[in-house]
């Protein structure tokens, strides 16, 4: 067996050993859960921002139309 294959095998075995430890499993579970919560929070923020921009756009369009109708000389 050449040196590269031996290193690759040792690395694979070590990584497997790490992944099967209780500490790794608990950390993986915790980070996965935190990631899901962060994703949901960013989604909620994005939705709120989109809604706010939509509200702002509809209010400004309504204002400019009302303003043009009430101020014919300003058209």
mmCIF file of C-alpha atoms in Angstrom:
data_model
loop_
_atom_site.group_PDB
_atom_site.id
_atom_site.type_symbol
_atom_site.label_atom_id
_atom_site.label_comp_id
_atom_site.label_asym_id
_atom_site.label_seq_id
_atom_site.Cartn_x
_atom_site.Cartn_y
_atom_site.Cartn_z
ATOM 1 C CA UNK A 1 0.000 0.000 0.000
ATOM 2 C CA UNK A 2 1.415 3.378 -0.884
ATOM 3 C CA UNK A 3 1.627 6.317 1.487
ATOM 4 C CA UNK A 4 -1.309 8.282 -0.027
ATOM 5 C CA UNK A 5 -3.712 5.352 0.245
ATOM 6 C CA UNK A 6 -2.630 4.728 3.816
ATOM 7 C CA UNK A 7 -3.150 8.390 4.738
ATOM 8 C CA UNK A 8 -6.545 8.388 3.039
ATOM 9 C CA UNK A 9 -7.606 5.256 4.891
ATOM 10 C CA UNK A 10 -6.379 6.623 8.227
ATOM 11 C CA UNK A 11 -8.217 9.886 7.660
ATOM 12 C CA UNK A 12 -11.442 8.104 6.690
ATOM 13 C CA UNK A 13 -11.257 5.877 9.757
ATOM 14 C CA UNK A 14 -10.526 8.814 12.068
ATOM 15 C CA UNK A 15 -13.412 10.837 10.619
ATOM 16 C CA UNK A 16 -15.749 7.864 11.080
ATOM 17 C CA UNK A 17 -14.582 7.526 14.702
ATOM 18 C CA UNK A 18 -15.296 11.219 15.322
ATOM 19 C CA UNK A 19 -18.774 11.016 13.759
ATOM 20 C CA UNK A 20 -19.781 8.097 15.959
ATOM 21 C CA UNK A 21 -18.971 9.843 19.261
ATOM 22 C CA UNK A 22 -21.794 11.069 21.482
ATOM 23 C CA UNK A 23 -20.296 14.571 21.590
ATOM 24 C CA UNK A 24 -20.258 14.841 17.790
ATOM 25 C CA UNK A 25 -23.829 13.551 17.498
ATOM 26 C CA UNK A 26 -25.108 15.996 20.141
ATOM 27 C CA UNK A 27 -23.228 18.928 18.583
ATOM 28 C CA UNK A 28 -24.510 18.010 15.121
ATOM 29 C CA UNK A 29 -28.075 17.791 16.418
ATOM 30 C CA UNK A 30 -27.807 21.129 18.249
ATOM 31 C CA UNK A 31 -26.295 22.969 15.278
ATOM 32 C CA UNK A 32 -28.842 21.453 12.910
ATOM 33 C CA UNK A 33 -31.683 22.627 15.152
ATOM 34 C CA UNK A 34 -30.125 26.099 15.455
ATOM 35 C CA UNK A 35 -29.770 26.264 11.672
ATOM 36 C CA UNK A 36 -33.432 25.404 11.192
ATOM 37 C CA UNK A 37 -34.463 28.118 13.660
ATOM 38 C CA UNK A 38 -32.186 30.678 11.995
ATOM 39 C CA UNK A 39 -33.605 29.789 8.575
ATOM 40 C CA UNK A 40 -37.150 30.263 9.868
ATOM 41 C CA UNK A 41 -36.228 33.593 11.488
ATOM 42 C CA UNK A 42 -34.596 34.930 8.304
ATOM 43 C CA UNK A 43 -37.619 33.806 6.318
ATOM 44 C CA UNK A 44 -39.927 35.700 8.695
ATOM 45 C CA UNK A 45 -37.763 38.822 8.460
ATOM 46 C CA UNK A 46 -37.756 38.593 4.656
ATOM 47 C CA UNK A 47 -41.529 38.224 4.593
ATOM 48 C CA UNK A 48 -41.981 41.217 6.913
ATOM 49 C CA UNK A 49 -39.661 43.386 4.796
ATOM 50 C CA UNK A 50 -41.430 42.375 1.581
ATOM 51 C CA UNK A 51 -44.811 43.168 3.136
ATOM 52 C CA UNK A 52 -43.555 46.546 4.377
ATOM 53 C CA UNK A 53 -42.207 47.462 0.917
ATOM 54 C CA UNK A 54 -45.512 46.364 -0.605
ATOM 55 C CA UNK A 55 -47.427 48.527 1.870
ATOM 56 C CA UNK A 56 -45.150 51.495 1.183
ATOM 57 C CA UNK A 57 -45.540 51.071 -2.573
ATOM 58 C CA UNK A 58 -49.338 50.859 -2.407
ATOM 59 C CA UNK A 59 -49.540 53.900 -0.112
ATOM 60 C CA UNK A 60 -47.287 56.029 -2.319
ATOM 61 C CA UNK A 61 -49.212 55.109 -5.473
ATOM 62 C CA UNK A 62 -52.493 55.925 -3.725
ATOM 63 C CA UNK A 63 -51.134 59.232 -2.489
ATOM 64 C CA UNK A 64 -49.808 60.329 -5.880
ATOM 65 C CA UNK A 65 -53.109 59.504 -7.613
ATOM 66 C CA UNK A 66 -55.136 61.339 -4.946
ATOM 67 C CA UNK A 67 -52.727 64.248 -5.075
ATOM 68 C CA UNK A 68 -52.977 64.501 -8.880
ATOM 69 C CA UNK A 69 -56.763 64.436 -8.782
ATOM 70 C CA UNK A 70 -56.998 67.074 -6.052
ATOM 71 C CA UNK A 71 -54.314 69.292 -7.604
ATOM 72 C CA UNK A 72 -55.126 69.448 -11.361
ATOM 73 C CA UNK A 73 -52.623 72.237 -11.969
ATOM 74 C CA UNK A 74 -49.833 70.020 -10.672
ATOM 75 C CA UNK A 75 -50.343 67.343 -13.351
#
